[in-house]
mmCIF file of C-alpha atoms in Angstrom:
data_model
loop_
_atom_site.group_PDB
_atom_site.id
_atom_site.type_symbol
_atom_site.label_atom_id
_atom_site.label_comp_id
_atom_site.label_asym_id
_atom_site.label_seq_id
_atom_site.Cartn_x
_atom_site.Cartn_y
_atom_site.Cartn_z
ATOM 1 C CA MET A 222 149.235 -47.697 -60.142
ATOM 2 C CA GLU A 223 146.655 -46.448 -57.710
ATOM 3 C CA GLU A 224 143.943 -48.246 -59.700
ATOM 4 C CA ALA A 225 145.255 -51.637 -58.584
ATOM 5 C CA ARG A 226 145.292 -50.625 -54.925
ATOM 6 C CA GLN A 227 141.671 -51.101 -54.168
ATOM 7 C CA SER A 228 140.222 -51.579 -50.723
ATOM 8 C CA ARG A 229 138.271 -54.665 -49.705
ATOM 9 C CA ALA A 230 135.040 -52.742 -49.975
ATOM 10 C CA ASP A 231 135.622 -52.153 -53.696
ATOM 11 C CA VAL A 232 135.927 -55.839 -54.611
ATOM 12 C CA PRO A 233 132.772 -57.926 -54.318
ATOM 13 C CA SER A 234 133.204 -61.090 -52.261
ATOM 14 C CA SER A 235 131.795 -64.348 -53.516
ATOM 15 C CA ALA A 236 132.619 -67.593 -51.824
ATOM 16 C CA GLY A 237 133.028 -69.893 -54.768
ATOM 17 C CA ALA A 238 133.968 -67.540 -57.577
ATOM 18 C CA GLY A 239 137.514 -66.641 -58.544
ATOM 19 C CA ALA A 240 138.790 -63.226 -59.482
ATOM 20 C CA ARG A 241 141.078 -62.101 -62.220
ATOM 21 C CA LEU A 242 143.516 -59.294 -61.493
ATOM 22 C CA GLU A 243 145.765 -57.494 -63.891
ATOM 23 C CA LEU A 244 149.106 -56.527 -62.466
ATOM 24 C CA ARG A 245 150.858 -53.649 -64.146
ATOM 25 C CA GLU A 246 154.407 -52.460 -64.410
ATOM 26 C CA GLU A 247 155.945 -49.382 -65.879
ATOM 27 C CA GLU A 248 158.039 -49.604 -68.980
ATOM 28 C CA VAL A 249 160.261 -47.043 -70.579
ATOM 29 C CA GLN A 250 159.074 -45.385 -73.733
ATOM 30 C CA GLN A 251 161.938 -43.603 -75.323
ATOM 31 C CA ARG A 252 161.479 -40.860 -77.823
ATOM 32 C CA PRO A 253 164.492 -38.904 -78.964
ATOM 33 C CA TYR A 254 163.979 -35.320 -80.020
ATOM 34 C CA SER A 255 166.301 -32.913 -81.747
ATOM 35 C CA ARG A 256 167.467 -29.689 -80.217
ATOM 36 C CA GLU A 257 170.021 -27.188 -81.391
ATOM 37 C CA VAL A 258 173.310 -27.581 -79.539
ATOM 38 C CA GLY A 259 175.345 -25.075 -81.427
ATOM 39 C CA ARG A 260 175.845 -23.240 -84.659
ATOM 40 C CA VAL A 261 178.939 -23.077 -86.815
ATOM 41 C CA ARG A 262 179.814 -20.382 -89.288
ATOM 42 C CA ILE A 263 181.718 -21.272 -92.404
ATOM 43 C CA ARG A 264 183.450 -18.576 -94.370
ATOM 44 C CA ARG A 265 186.504 -17.887 -96.455
ATOM 45 C CA ARG A 266 189.417 -15.909 -95.189
ATOM 46 C CA VAL A 267 192.104 -14.387 -97.398
ATOM 47 C CA ILE A 268 195.630 -14.651 -96.060
ATOM 48 C CA THR A 269 198.259 -12.393 -97.564
ATOM 49 C CA GLU A 270 201.837 -13.580 -97.434
ATOM 50 C CA LEU A 271 204.996 -12.286 -99.011
ATOM 51 C CA ARG A 272 206.728 -14.940 -101.099
ATOM 52 C CA ARG A 273 210.045 -14.685 -102.868
ATOM 53 C CA PHE A 274 210.650 -16.184 -106.299
ATOM 54 C CA GLU A 275 213.911 -16.525 -108.207
ATOM 55 C CA ILE A 276 213.099 -15.833 -111.849
ATOM 56 C CA PRO A 277 215.863 -16.200 -114.449
ATOM 57 C CA VAL A 278 216.271 -13.186 -116.726
ATOM 58 C CA GLN A 279 218.685 -12.642 -119.589
ATOM 59 C CA ARG A 280 220.478 -9.533 -120.688
ATOM 60 C CA GLU A 281 223.124 -8.659 -123.203
ATOM 61 C CA GLU A 282 226.431 -7.226 -122.087
ATOM 62 C CA LEU A 283 229.012 -5.391 -124.139
ATOM 63 C CA VAL A 284 232.154 -7.440 -124.761
ATOM 64 C CA VAL A 285 235.346 -5.731 -125.881
ATOM 65 C CA GLU A 286 238.155 -8.051 -126.911
ATOM 66 C CA ARG A 287 241.570 -6.743 -127.786
ATOM 67 C CA ALA A 288 244.129 -8.674 -129.788
ATOM 68 C CA ASP A 289 247.856 -7.959 -129.497
ATOM 69 C CA LEU A 290 249.305 -8.039 -133.022
ATOM 70 C CA GLY A 291 252.922 -7.802 -132.013
ATOM 71 C CA ASP A 292 255.633 -5.522 -133.512
ATOM 72 C CA ASP A 293 256.146 -7.229 -136.859
ATOM 73 C CA GLN A 294 252.480 -7.626 -137.831
ATOM 74 C CA GLN A 295 250.381 -4.915 -139.243
ATOM 75 C CA TYR A 296 246.621 -5.124 -139.083
ATOM 76 C CA SER A 297 244.613 -4.848 -142.224
ATOM 77 C CA GLY A 298 240.851 -4.980 -141.938
ATOM 78 C CA ALA A 299 240.476 -6.622 -145.344
ATOM 79 C CA GLU A 300 242.899 -9.422 -144.529
ATOM 80 C CA ALA A 301 241.436 -10.354 -141.165
ATOM 81 C CA ALA A 302 238.737 -12.957 -141.230
ATOM 82 C CA ALA A 303 236.265 -12.114 -138.501
ATOM 83 C CA PRO A 304 234.012 -14.837 -137.180
ATOM 84 C CA GLU A 305 230.290 -14.377 -137.557
ATOM 85 C CA PRO A 306 228.362 -12.287 -136.354
ATOM 86 C CA PHE A 307 231.133 -9.712 -136.156
ATOM 87 C CA GLN A 308 231.565 -7.399 -139.076
ATOM 88 C CA VAL A 309 234.913 -5.742 -139.728
ATOM 89 C CA CYS A 310 234.641 -2.068 -140.425
ATOM 90 C CA ASP A 311 236.955 0.919 -140.420
ATOM 91 C CA LEU A 312 235.754 3.930 -138.475
ATOM 92 C CA GLU A 313 236.461 7.340 -139.817
ATOM 93 C CA PRO A 314 237.122 10.102 -137.312
ATOM 94 C CA GLY A 315 233.796 11.172 -135.773
ATOM 95 C CA GLN A 316 231.991 8.056 -136.973
ATOM 96 C CA VAL A 317 230.092 6.055 -134.303
ATOM 97 C CA ILE A 318 228.940 2.454 -134.114
ATOM 98 C CA GLN A 319 225.840 1.755 -132.051
ATOM 99 C CA LEU A 320 224.955 -1.611 -130.580
ATOM 100 C CA ASP A 321 221.549 -2.217 -129.057
ATOM 101 C CA LEU A 322 221.807 -4.169 -125.794
ATOM 102 C CA LEU A 323 218.708 -6.030 -124.643
ATOM 103 C CA GLU A 324 217.610 -7.019 -121.178
ATOM 104 C CA GLU A 325 214.554 -8.917 -120.002
ATOM 105 C CA ASP A 326 212.244 -7.306 -117.489
ATOM 106 C CA ILE A 327 209.841 -9.205 -115.271
ATOM 107 C CA ILE A 328 206.147 -8.606 -115.548
ATOM 108 C CA VAL A 329 204.354 -10.083 -112.556
ATOM 109 C CA GLN A 330 200.782 -11.157 -113.086
ATOM 110 C CA LYS A 331 198.629 -13.045 -110.643
ATOM 111 C CA ARG A 332 195.623 -15.237 -111.266
ATOM 112 C CA ALA A 333 193.476 -17.268 -108.935
ATOM 113 C CA VAL A 334 193.668 -21.036 -109.368
ATOM 114 C CA VAL A 335 191.848 -23.768 -107.479
ATOM 115 C CA PHE A 336 194.293 -25.543 -105.192
ATOM 116 C CA GLU A 337 191.882 -27.508 -103.018
ATOM 117 C CA ARG A 338 188.244 -28.575 -103.063
ATOM 118 C CA VAL A 339 186.442 -28.621 -99.716
ATOM 119 C CA GLU A 340 183.035 -30.145 -99.110
ATOM 120 C CA VAL A 341 181.135 -29.027 -96.036
ATOM 121 C CA GLY A 342 178.095 -30.809 -94.710
ATOM 122 C CA LYS A 343 176.599 -32.655 -91.778
ATOM 123 C CA ARG A 344 176.433 -36.314 -90.909
ATOM 124 C CA HIS A 345 174.455 -38.205 -88.318
ATOM 125 C CA THR A 346 176.228 -40.329 -85.753
ATOM 126 C CA SER A 347 174.750 -42.507 -83.043
ATOM 127 C CA THR A 348 175.982 -43.165 -79.549
ATOM 128 C CA LEU A 349 174.482 -44.962 -76.586
ATOM 129 C CA GLU A 350 173.558 -42.601 -73.762
ATOM 130 C CA PRO A 351 172.999 -44.223 -70.361
ATOM 131 C CA VAL A 352 169.695 -43.221 -68.740
ATOM 132 C CA ASN A 353 168.665 -44.259 -65.221
ATOM 133 C CA VAL A 354 164.901 -44.484 -64.699
ATOM 134 C CA GLU A 355 163.027 -45.750 -61.622
ATOM 135 C CA LEU A 356 160.266 -48.104 -62.727
ATOM 136 C CA GLN A 357 157.430 -49.409 -60.560
ATOM 137 C CA ARG A 358 155.573 -52.689 -60.824
ATOM 138 C CA GLU A 359 152.732 -54.268 -58.943
ATOM 139 C CA GLN A 360 152.969 -57.480 -56.952
ATOM 140 C CA LEU A 361 150.189 -59.774 -55.889
ATOM 141 C CA ARG A 362 149.906 -59.895 -52.117
ATOM 142 C CA VAL A 363 147.589 -62.307 -50.374
ATOM 143 C CA ASP A 364 146.751 -61.881 -46.683
ATOM 144 C CA SER A 365 145.400 -65.116 -45.213
ATOM 145 C CA PRO A 366 143.255 -65.512 -42.091
ATOM 146 C CA SER A 367 146.147 -67.357 -40.477
ATOM 147 C CA GLY A 368 148.079 -64.099 -40.546
ATOM 148 C CA ARG A 369 150.665 -65.348 -43.010
ATOM 149 C CA GLU A 370 151.432 -63.204 -46.005
ATOM 150 C CA HIS A 371 151.874 -64.852 -49.401
ATOM 151 C CA VAL A 372 153.732 -63.057 -52.166
ATOM 152 C CA ASN A 373 154.124 -64.590 -55.614
ATOM 153 C CA GLU A 374 156.817 -62.939 -57.672
ATOM 154 C CA GLY A 375 157.553 -63.792 -61.236
ATOM 155 C CA GLU A 376 154.827 -66.406 -61.719
ATOM 156 C CA ASN A 377 152.318 -66.135 -64.538
#
């Protein structure tokens, strides 16, 4: 801006010739740059929790059914018709019948399964940031011999 502020001694004076002046003004040149504003760490964390499950299990129980034959009836193993899967048998003294009773046990096994897919990345967003800048511009100022000052603003 100091270039335009020349003294009278710097500009040659000629009575009939005109002069061309270039007036300058400042303009904003914006140039964004990237800087690191933070760093994030991404990791997995294992959370252990105790969960309760109700799992149905089956087992066999011994059932003993007694039938009252009354006073006038006499039981005969050969005459009685037993429903399946019972088998009628006469036990001799000292003889034993064995029944195997079964019960289910629970075997707990764990396996890892994917329950969620997560994608992690970055994206660019834009916002408008207000910036206040003082700008200077030159004006043409004419001092006349009459002592009046002439200023032309905004004319080309």
